[in-house]
Amino acid sequence: MRIQNPATGGVIATVSADNAKAVRAKYDRARAAQPRWAARPMVKRLAAIREFRAQVVARQDVLARTLSEEVGKPLRQSRNELNALTGRLDFFLAESAHTLRDERVFASAEQKLTERITHEPLGVIANISAWNYPYFVGSNVFVPALVAGNAVLYKPSEFATLTGLHIAEMMQASGVPEDVFIPVIGDGATGAALLRMPVDGVFFTGSYGTGAKIAASTGRRMIKAQLELGGKDPIYVTDNVDVKSAAAAVADGAFYNTGQSCCSVERIYVHEAVHDAFVDAFVAEVKGFKVGDPLDESTYIGAITRKPQLTVLKRQVGDAVKKGAKLRLGGDVLRRKGNWFAPTVLTDVDHSMAVMRDESFGPIIGIQAVADDDAAVDLMNDSEYGLTAGVYVRDEKRGRRILSRVNAGTVYWNCCDRVSPRLPWSGVKHSGIGLTLSTYGIQTFTRPKAWHLRSS
Ligand code: NAD
């Protein structure tokens, strides 16, 4: 399998992919090794994750460079991802033992009865991952899964293979046995082969299309399947804001990571009283974003990771303009080696246009004027997705009122494109099922076992 640099089109490595036989062998190793890992005291499993954290810090420069080279992410943003990763690891290190402790929930001397709950690992799990934030979306799963005593078959995206191999190497160097965390290398066909194994749980991050296929294939097996899928995340800018600072914050939310985040701002609704001023400030902000070599420290917009996405973006722009949208900035692929799309801003958009309905996953955004809060809420909820949604408004009460009516896994008041390890990360509708992060996202890799204990 050839690993290409999306910023240049050049081949940076060739790795061999796992065929069905190799996947089976890896599964067998994981199955055999898991009970021994689960029998290790949790402090020892946590010690391995603490060492993994140290490895991430020590190798940061190499890891950031590899990530930028294989996904086209600006180097600064790769470093940000690695820095934030350590914060997530700290959360898991601090919260796991407490969250997974055995609980005595009832005791009666009179009835000679005690009731307890223990948190048992699921067993061998498949972790099929995305490329856009490979350290985040991967570690949200494999770290708490390992801490809970599971063995993990980790399939990084074919667009983040080298990062996946770095992760596996660091895990082994940290004392996680090589049969307990096993990288499975390849594309969708390898992922499908992995899902044919009798794993005890499937934890997937990726698109709705693939997620729906996975749900269909795991549905009859009565195993846990968590699907963290796409979004079409809206922001509503009310008339009660500082327009310039709201425009700057929302532009960052839309264009950071070249718009290739699951929680990128993908739709903007602006109160008509501030619409024109907001558009001017927003366009000025986006014009200031430097597009260029991901390895250049000053770059803000990098390459589009998957080439076919260029066609999706071009079609969304064409469809919007045909239906009456105004193109304020960009609008086309950039003619240079690799996969590049100009930062694009469309106004006068509406929900008949694909750019306001389908995930764009790139540096393009539509801005729509709205008359009032009710209209904004209706539009925010008019989507197949429900990952995040936000509102910019000084008045907290008004902000909370709006957000309480929005159907999304995460809501933001005066912020956006933000993930916290302390809060559950989940979606509604086509954004998926299940959750990671928070203490719920630690428990999710376990099965609560009920103990009824009566002394005779
Ligand atoms: P994708 O669906 O193309 O691929 C995801 C993974 O699934 C890859 O590892 C791929 O090899 C594998 N795969 C593909 N077909 C498969 C099959 N039939 N069986 C098993 N595995 C298969 O998604 P992507 O391009 O890697 O990621 C982008 C998508 O992920 C976007 O929609 C984005 O919004 C979403 N995402 C969601 C979150 C979240 O937390 N909700 C986070 C990051 C990305």
Coordinates of C-alpha atoms and ligand atoms in Angstrom, one line a residue:
M1 CA 0.0 0.0 0.0
R2 CA 1.4 3.4 -1.0
I3 CA 1.3 6.3 1.4
Q4 CA 1.0 9.6 -0.5
N5 CA 1.6 13.1 0.7
P6 CA -1.6 15.0 -0.2
A7 CA 0.2 18.3 -0.3
T8 CA 2.5 17.1 -3.1
G9 CA 1.1 13.9 -4.5
G10 CA 4.5 12.2 -3.8
V11 CA 4.8 8.7 -2.4
I12 CA 6.4 8.9 1.1
A13 CA 6.3 5.2 2.0
T14 CA 5.1 1.8 1.0
V15 CA 3.7 -0.5 3.7
S16 CA 2.2 -4.0 3.4
A17 CA -1.5 -4.2 4.1
D18 CA -3.1 -7.1 6.1
N19 CA -5.1 -9.6 4.1
A20 CA -7.9 -11.6 5.6
K21 CA -5.5 -14.4 6.8
A22 CA -3.2 -11.9 8.5
V23 CA -6.2 -10.2 10.2
R24 CA -7.3 -13.7 11.5
A25 CA -3.8 -14.3 12.9
K26 CA -3.8 -11.0 14.6
Y27 CA -7.3 -11.6 16.1
D28 CA -6.1 -15.0 17.4
R29 CA -3.1 -13.4 19.1
A30 CA -5.3 -10.8 20.7
R31 CA -7.9 -13.3 21.9
A32 CA -5.2 -15.5 23.5
A33 CA -3.4 -12.5 25.2
Q34 CA -6.5 -10.6 26.5
P35 CA -7.2 -12.5 29.8
R36 CA -3.6 -12.1 31.0
W37 CA -3.8 -8.3 30.3
A38 CA -7.1 -8.1 32.2
A39 CA -5.6 -10.0 35.1
R40 CA -2.9 -7.4 35.5
P41 CA -3.7 -4.9 38.3
M42 CA -5.1 -1.7 36.9
V43 CA -2.2 0.3 38.4
K44 CA 0.1 -1.6 36.0
R45 CA -2.1 -1.0 33.0
L46 CA -2.2 2.7 34.0
A47 CA 1.6 2.7 34.3
A48 CA 1.9 1.6 30.7
I49 CA -0.4 4.5 29.6
R50 CA 1.7 6.9 31.7
E51 CA 4.8 5.7 29.8
F52 CA 2.9 6.0 26.5
R53 CA 2.3 9.7 27.4
A54 CA 6.0 10.1 28.1
Q55 CA 6.8 8.6 24.6
V56 CA 4.4 11.0 22.9
V57 CA 6.1 14.0 24.6
A58 CA 9.6 12.7 23.8
R59 CA 8.8 12.0 20.1
Q60 CA 6.6 15.0 19.5
D61 CA 8.6 16.5 16.6
V62 CA 8.8 13.3 14.6
L63 CA 5.2 12.5 15.2
A64 CA 4.0 16.0 14.2
R65 CA 6.0 15.9 11.0
T66 CA 4.8 12.4 10.0
L67 CA 1.2 13.5 10.7
S68 CA 1.6 16.7 8.6
E69 CA 3.2 14.7 5.8
E70 CA 0.6 12.0 5.5
V71 CA -2.6 14.0 6.0
G72 CA -1.5 17.5 4.9
K73 CA -2.3 19.1 8.3
P74 CA -0.4 22.3 9.1
L75 CA 2.5 21.5 11.3
R76 CA 1.4 23.8 14.1
Q77 CA -2.0 22.1 14.2
S78 CA -0.3 18.7 14.3
R79 CA 1.6 19.9 17.3
N80 CA -1.5 21.2 18.9
E81 CA -3.1 17.8 18.5
L82 CA -0.2 16.1 20.2
N83 CA -0.2 18.7 23.0
A84 CA -3.9 18.3 23.6
L85 CA -3.5 14.5 23.5
T86 CA -1.4 14.6 26.7
G87 CA -4.3 16.4 28.4
R88 CA -6.6 13.6 27.4
L89 CA -4.2 11.0 28.6
D90 CA -4.0 12.9 31.9
F91 CA -7.8 12.7 32.2
F92 CA -7.8 9.0 31.7
L93 CA -4.9 8.5 34.1
A94 CA -6.7 10.5 36.8
E95 CA -10.2 9.2 36.4
S96 CA -10.1 5.5 35.4
A97 CA -9.4 3.8 38.7
H98 CA -12.2 5.7 40.4
T99 CA -14.6 5.3 37.6
L100 CA -14.1 1.5 37.2
R101 CA -13.9 0.7 40.9
D102 CA -16.0 -2.2 42.2
E103 CA -19.1 -0.8 43.8
R104 CA -21.1 -2.0 46.7
V105 CA -24.6 -0.7 46.0
F106 CA -26.6 -2.5 48.8
A107 CA -25.8 -4.3 52.0
S108 CA -28.3 -5.7 54.6
A109 CA -27.2 -7.7 57.6
E110 CA -30.9 -8.6 58.2
Q111 CA -31.3 -10.0 54.7
K112 CA -27.6 -11.3 54.8
L113 CA -27.4 -9.8 51.3
T114 CA -24.9 -7.7 49.5
E115 CA -25.2 -6.3 46.0
R116 CA -22.1 -5.3 44.0
I117 CA -21.3 -4.1 40.5
T118 CA -18.0 -4.8 38.8
H119 CA -16.8 -3.4 35.5
E120 CA -15.6 -6.2 33.3
P121 CA -13.7 -5.6 30.1
L122 CA -15.6 -6.4 26.9
G123 CA -12.7 -8.7 25.7
V124 CA -11.2 -8.1 22.2
I125 CA -12.4 -5.0 20.5
A126 CA -12.0 -3.6 17.0
N127 CA -11.1 0.1 16.8
I128 CA -11.6 1.4 13.2
S129 CA -10.4 4.9 13.0
A130 CA -10.5 8.1 10.9
W131 CA -7.5 10.2 9.6
N132 CA -8.5 13.7 10.4
Y133 CA -7.5 13.7 14.1
P134 CA -5.9 10.3 14.4
Y135 CA -4.3 10.9 17.8
F136 CA -7.6 12.2 19.3
V137 CA -10.1 9.8 17.8
G138 CA -7.8 6.9 18.3
S139 CA -6.9 7.6 21.9
N140 CA -10.5 8.3 22.9
V141 CA -11.0 4.6 22.2
F142 CA -7.8 2.6 22.6
V143 CA -6.6 4.2 25.9
P144 CA -9.7 3.7 28.1
A145 CA -10.2 0.3 26.3
L146 CA -6.7 -0.9 27.3
V147 CA -7.0 0.6 30.8
A148 CA -10.2 -1.4 31.3
G149 CA -8.4 -4.7 30.4
N150 CA -9.4 -5.1 26.7
A151 CA -7.2 -6.2 23.9
V152 CA -7.4 -3.8 20.9
L153 CA -7.2 -4.5 17.2
Y154 CA -6.5 -1.0 16.0
K155 CA -7.1 -0.2 12.3
P156 CA -5.9 3.3 11.6
S157 CA -7.3 5.0 8.5
E158 CA -5.4 4.2 5.3
F159 CA -4.7 7.9 5.2
A160 CA -3.0 7.9 8.6
T161 CA -1.2 4.6 8.5
L162 CA 2.3 5.9 9.5
T163 CA 0.7 7.6 12.5
G164 CA -1.0 4.4 13.4
L165 CA 2.3 2.5 13.2
H166 CA 4.0 5.2 15.4
I167 CA 1.2 4.7 18.0
A168 CA 1.7 0.9 18.0
E169 CA 5.4 1.3 18.4
M170 CA 5.0 3.7 21.3
M171 CA 2.5 1.3 23.0
Q172 CA 4.9 -1.5 22.8
A173 CA 7.8 0.6 24.0
S174 CA 5.5 1.5 27.0
G175 CA 5.0 -2.0 28.1
V176 CA 1.7 -2.8 26.5
P177 CA 2.2 -6.4 25.2
E178 CA 2.4 -6.6 21.4
D179 CA -0.5 -9.1 21.4
V180 CA -2.7 -6.7 23.4
F181 CA -2.5 -3.6 21.1
I182 CA -2.2 -4.7 17.5
P183 CA -2.2 -2.4 14.5
V184 CA -4.2 -3.8 11.6
I185 CA -3.1 -2.1 8.4
G186 CA -5.1 -1.4 5.3
D187 CA -8.1 0.2 3.7
G188 CA -11.8 -0.5 3.9
A189 CA -11.4 -4.1 2.7
T190 CA -9.1 -4.7 5.7
G191 CA -11.6 -3.0 8.0
A192 CA -14.3 -5.3 6.6
A193 CA -12.1 -8.4 7.2
L194 CA -11.5 -7.3 10.8
L195 CA -15.3 -7.0 11.3
R196 CA -15.7 -10.6 10.2
M197 CA -13.7 -11.7 13.3
P198 CA -15.8 -12.6 16.4
V199 CA -14.8 -9.5 18.3
D200 CA -16.6 -8.4 21.4
G201 CA -17.1 -4.8 20.4
V202 CA -16.7 -2.4 17.5
F203 CA -15.6 1.2 18.0
F204 CA -15.7 3.1 14.8
T205 CA -15.0 6.7 13.9
G206 CA -15.7 7.8 10.3
S207 CA -18.4 8.7 7.8
Y208 CA -22.1 8.0 8.1
G209 CA -21.9 5.9 4.9
T210 CA -19.3 3.5 6.3
G211 CA -20.9 3.6 9.8
A212 CA -24.3 2.5 8.3
K213 CA -22.6 -0.5 6.7
I214 CA -20.9 -1.4 9.9
A215 CA -24.1 -1.1 11.9
A216 CA -25.8 -3.5 9.4
S217 CA -23.0 -6.0 9.7
T218 CA -22.8 -6.0 13.5
G219 CA -26.5 -5.6 14.2
R220 CA -27.2 -9.3 14.4
R221 CA -24.2 -10.2 16.5
M222 CA -25.3 -8.7 19.8
I223 CA -22.0 -7.0 20.4
K224 CA -21.5 -3.4 21.4
A225 CA -21.0 -1.1 18.4
Q226 CA -20.2 2.5 18.8
L227 CA -20.3 4.7 15.8
E228 CA -18.9 8.3 15.9
L229 CA -19.9 9.7 12.5
G230 CA -20.1 13.0 10.6
G231 CA -21.7 16.3 11.2
K232 CA -23.1 19.4 9.6
D233 CA -22.5 21.6 12.6
P234 CA -24.4 24.9 12.7
I235 CA -23.5 28.2 14.4
Y236 CA -26.1 30.9 15.0
V237 CA -24.7 34.5 15.4
T238 CA -27.4 36.6 17.1
D239 CA -27.8 40.4 17.0
N240 CA -26.4 40.6 20.5
V241 CA -22.6 40.1 19.8
D242 CA -19.4 41.8 19.2
V243 CA -19.5 41.2 15.4
K244 CA -15.7 41.2 14.8
S245 CA -14.8 38.8 17.5
A246 CA -17.7 36.5 16.7
A247 CA -16.6 36.5 13.0
A248 CA -13.0 35.7 14.0
A249 CA -14.0 32.8 16.3
V250 CA -16.4 31.3 13.9
A251 CA -14.0 31.6 10.9
D252 CA -11.5 29.6 13.0
G253 CA -14.1 27.0 13.8
A254 CA -14.9 26.6 10.1
F255 CA -11.4 26.6 8.7
Y256 CA -9.2 25.1 11.4
N257 CA -7.7 21.7 10.2
T258 CA -8.7 22.9 6.7
G259 CA -12.3 22.3 7.6
Q260 CA -11.7 18.6 8.0
S261 CA -12.9 18.2 11.6
C262 CA -16.0 16.3 12.5
C263 CA -17.0 19.3 14.6
S264 CA -15.9 22.0 12.1
V265 CA -18.5 24.7 11.7
E266 CA -20.3 23.7 8.5
R267 CA -23.3 26.1 8.4
I268 CA -23.6 29.7 9.7
Y269 CA -26.9 31.5 10.4
V270 CA -26.6 35.2 11.2
H271 CA -29.3 37.5 12.5
E272 CA -30.3 39.9 9.7
A273 CA -29.5 42.9 11.9
V274 CA -25.8 42.1 11.9
H275 CA -25.6 39.9 8.8
D276 CA -23.8 42.3 6.4
A277 CA -21.3 43.5 9.0
F278 CA -20.6 39.9 10.0
V279 CA -20.0 38.8 6.4
D280 CA -17.5 41.6 5.8
A281 CA -15.6 40.8 9.0
F282 CA -15.8 37.0 8.3
V283 CA -14.5 37.4 4.7
A284 CA -11.7 39.7 5.9
E285 CA -10.7 37.1 8.5
V286 CA -10.6 34.2 6.0
K287 CA -8.6 36.3 3.5
G288 CA -5.9 36.4 6.3
F289 CA -5.6 32.6 6.5
K290 CA -2.4 31.5 4.9
V291 CA -2.7 28.6 2.5
G292 CA 0.4 26.6 1.8
D293 CA 3.0 24.0 2.6
P294 CA 1.8 22.2 5.7
L295 CA 5.4 22.0 7.0
D296 CA 5.7 25.8 7.0
E297 CA 5.2 27.1 10.5
S298 CA 3.0 30.0 9.3
T299 CA 0.5 27.9 7.3
Y300 CA -3.1 27.8 8.6
I301 CA -4.8 26.0 5.7
G302 CA -3.2 22.8 4.5
A303 CA -4.0 20.2 1.9
I304 CA -7.3 18.2 1.3
T305 CA -6.4 14.7 2.6
R306 CA -8.5 12.7 0.1
K307 CA -8.4 13.6 -3.5
P308 CA -12.1 12.7 -4.3
Q309 CA -13.2 15.3 -1.8
L310 CA -12.1 18.0 -4.2
T311 CA -14.9 16.9 -6.5
V312 CA -17.4 17.0 -3.6
L313 CA -16.4 20.6 -2.7
K314 CA -16.5 21.8 -6.3
R315 CA -20.0 20.3 -6.8
Q316 CA -21.2 21.9 -3.6
V317 CA -20.0 25.3 -4.8
G318 CA -21.5 24.8 -8.3
D319 CA -24.8 23.7 -6.9
A320 CA -25.1 26.6 -4.5
V321 CA -24.2 29.2 -7.2
K322 CA -26.6 27.7 -9.7
K323 CA -29.4 28.0 -7.1
G324 CA -28.6 31.7 -6.3
A325 CA -25.8 31.8 -3.8
K326 CA -23.2 34.5 -4.0
L327 CA -19.5 33.5 -4.1
R328 CA -17.6 35.9 -1.8
L329 CA -14.3 34.1 -1.8
G330 CA -12.5 31.1 -3.4
G331 CA -14.7 28.6 -5.0
D332 CA -12.3 26.3 -6.8
V333 CA -9.4 23.8 -6.6
L334 CA -6.0 25.4 -6.6
R335 CA -3.8 24.5 -9.5
R336 CA -0.8 23.1 -7.8
K337 CA 0.7 19.7 -7.1
G338 CA -1.3 17.7 -4.6
N339 CA -4.9 18.3 -3.4
W340 CA -5.8 21.9 -2.7
F341 CA -9.0 23.9 -2.4
A342 CA -9.3 27.6 -2.0
P343 CA -10.9 28.9 1.2
T344 CA -14.5 29.5 0.1
V345 CA -17.3 31.7 1.5
L346 CA -20.8 31.6 0.1
T347 CA -23.7 33.8 1.2
D348 CA -27.4 34.0 0.2
V349 CA -27.5 30.2 0.7
D350 CA -30.5 28.2 1.7
H351 CA -31.4 24.6 2.6
S352 CA -32.1 23.6 -1.0
M353 CA -28.3 23.6 -1.5
A354 CA -26.0 20.7 -0.8
V355 CA -23.5 23.1 1.0
M356 CA -26.1 23.6 3.7
R357 CA -27.2 19.9 3.9
D358 CA -24.3 17.5 3.2
E359 CA -21.1 17.3 5.1
S360 CA -18.5 19.4 3.2
F361 CA -15.4 18.3 5.2
G362 CA -13.2 21.0 3.6
P363 CA -12.5 24.8 3.6
I364 CA -15.9 26.0 2.5
I365 CA -18.8 27.5 4.3
G366 CA -22.3 28.9 3.7
I367 CA -23.7 31.9 5.5
Q368 CA -27.5 32.4 5.7
A369 CA -29.4 35.4 7.1
V370 CA -32.2 34.7 9.6
A371 CA -35.0 36.9 11.0
D372 CA -35.1 35.7 14.6
D373 CA -34.1 33.0 17.1
D374 CA -37.1 30.7 16.2
A375 CA -36.0 30.7 12.5
A376 CA -32.4 30.0 13.5
V377 CA -33.4 27.0 15.7
D378 CA -35.6 25.5 13.0
L379 CA -32.8 25.7 10.5
M380 CA -30.2 24.4 13.0
N381 CA -32.4 21.3 13.6
D382 CA -33.2 20.9 9.9
S383 CA -30.3 18.4 9.3
E384 CA -29.7 14.6 9.1
Y385 CA -26.9 15.2 11.5
G386 CA -26.6 16.3 15.2
L387 CA -23.0 16.4 16.4
T388 CA -22.5 19.9 17.7
A389 CA -24.2 23.3 17.5
G390 CA -23.4 26.7 18.9
V391 CA -24.7 30.2 19.5
Y392 CA -23.0 33.6 19.8
V393 CA -24.9 35.9 22.1
R394 CA -23.9 38.0 25.1
D395 CA -27.1 37.3 27.0
E396 CA -26.6 33.9 28.7
K397 CA -30.3 33.2 29.3
R398 CA -31.1 33.7 25.6
G399 CA -28.1 31.5 24.7
R400 CA -29.2 28.7 27.0
R401 CA -32.8 29.0 25.7
I402 CA -31.7 28.6 22.2
L403 CA -29.3 25.7 22.9
S404 CA -31.9 23.8 24.9
R405 CA -34.0 23.6 21.8
V406 CA -31.2 22.3 19.5
N407 CA -30.9 18.6 18.9
A408 CA -27.2 17.9 19.1
G409 CA -24.8 15.8 21.2
T410 CA -22.7 18.9 22.2
V411 CA -23.8 22.6 22.4
Y412 CA -21.6 25.7 22.6
W413 CA -22.3 29.1 24.0
N414 CA -19.8 31.7 22.6
C415 CA -17.4 29.0 21.4
C416 CA -17.2 26.2 18.8
D417 CA -15.1 23.4 17.4
R418 CA -14.1 22.4 20.9
V419 CA -13.8 19.0 22.6
S420 CA -13.2 18.4 26.3
P421 CA -12.0 15.1 27.8
R422 CA -14.3 15.9 30.8
L423 CA -17.5 15.9 28.7
P424 CA -19.1 13.1 26.7
W425 CA -18.6 13.2 23.0
S426 CA -21.6 11.9 21.1
G427 CA -24.0 12.6 18.3
V428 CA -27.6 12.2 17.5
K429 CA -29.3 11.1 14.2
H430 CA -26.7 10.3 11.5
S431 CA -23.9 11.7 13.7
G432 CA -23.8 8.3 15.4
I433 CA -24.5 6.2 18.4
G434 CA -22.6 5.7 21.7
L435 CA -20.0 8.1 23.1
T436 CA -16.4 8.5 24.1
L437 CA -14.7 10.8 26.7
S438 CA -15.9 11.8 30.2
T439 CA -16.3 9.1 32.8
Y440 CA -19.1 7.6 30.7
G441 CA -16.5 7.1 27.9
I442 CA -14.3 5.1 30.4
Q443 CA -17.2 2.9 31.4
T444 CA -18.2 2.3 27.9
F445 CA -15.4 -0.2 27.3
T446 CA -16.7 -2.4 30.1
R447 CA -19.8 -4.3 30.9
P448 CA -21.3 -3.8 34.3
K449 CA -21.6 -7.2 36.0
A450 CA -24.3 -7.6 38.7
W451 CA -23.4 -9.6 41.9
H452 CA -26.1 -10.8 44.3
L453 CA -24.3 -12.2 47.3
R454 CA -26.2 -13.9 50.1
S455 CA -24.3 -15.3 53.0
S456 CA -25.8 -18.5 54.4
Ligands
NAD1 P1 -14.4 6.7 6.4 O1 -15.8 6.2 6.7 O2 -14.1 6.8 4.9 O3 -13.3 5.7 7.0 C1 -13.2 5.4 8.3 C2 -12.5 4.1 8.6 O4 -13.4 3.0 8.1 C3 -11.2 3.9 7.9 O5 -10.3 3.3 8.7 C4 -11.6 3.0 6.7 O6 -10.5 2.3 6.2 C5 -12.6 2.1 7.3 N1 -13.6 1.5 6.4 C6 -14.0 1.9 5.2 N2 -14.9 1.0 4.7 C7 -15.0 0.0 5.7 C8 -15.8 -1.1 5.7 N3 -16.7 -1.5 4.8 N4 -15.7 -1.9 6.8 C9 -14.9 -1.6 7.8 N5 -14.1 -0.5 7.8 C10 -14.2 0.3 6.7 O7 -14.2 8.1 7.1 P2 -12.8 9.0 7.1 O8 -12.7 9.6 5.8 O9 -11.7 8.3 7.6 O10 -13.2 10.1 8.2 C11 -14.0 11.2 7.9 C12 -15.4 11.1 8.5 O11 -15.2 10.8 9.9 C13 -16.2 12.4 8.4 O12 -17.5 12.1 8.1 C14 -16.0 12.9 9.9 O13 -17.1 13.8 10.3 C15 -16.1 11.6 10.7 N6 -15.5 11.8 12.0 C16 -16.3 11.8 13.1 C17 -15.7 12.0 14.3 C18 -16.6 12.0 15.6 O14 -16.1 12.0 16.7 N7 -17.9 11.9 15.4 C19 -14.4 12.2 14.5 C20 -13.6 12.3 13.4 C21 -14.1 12.1 12.1

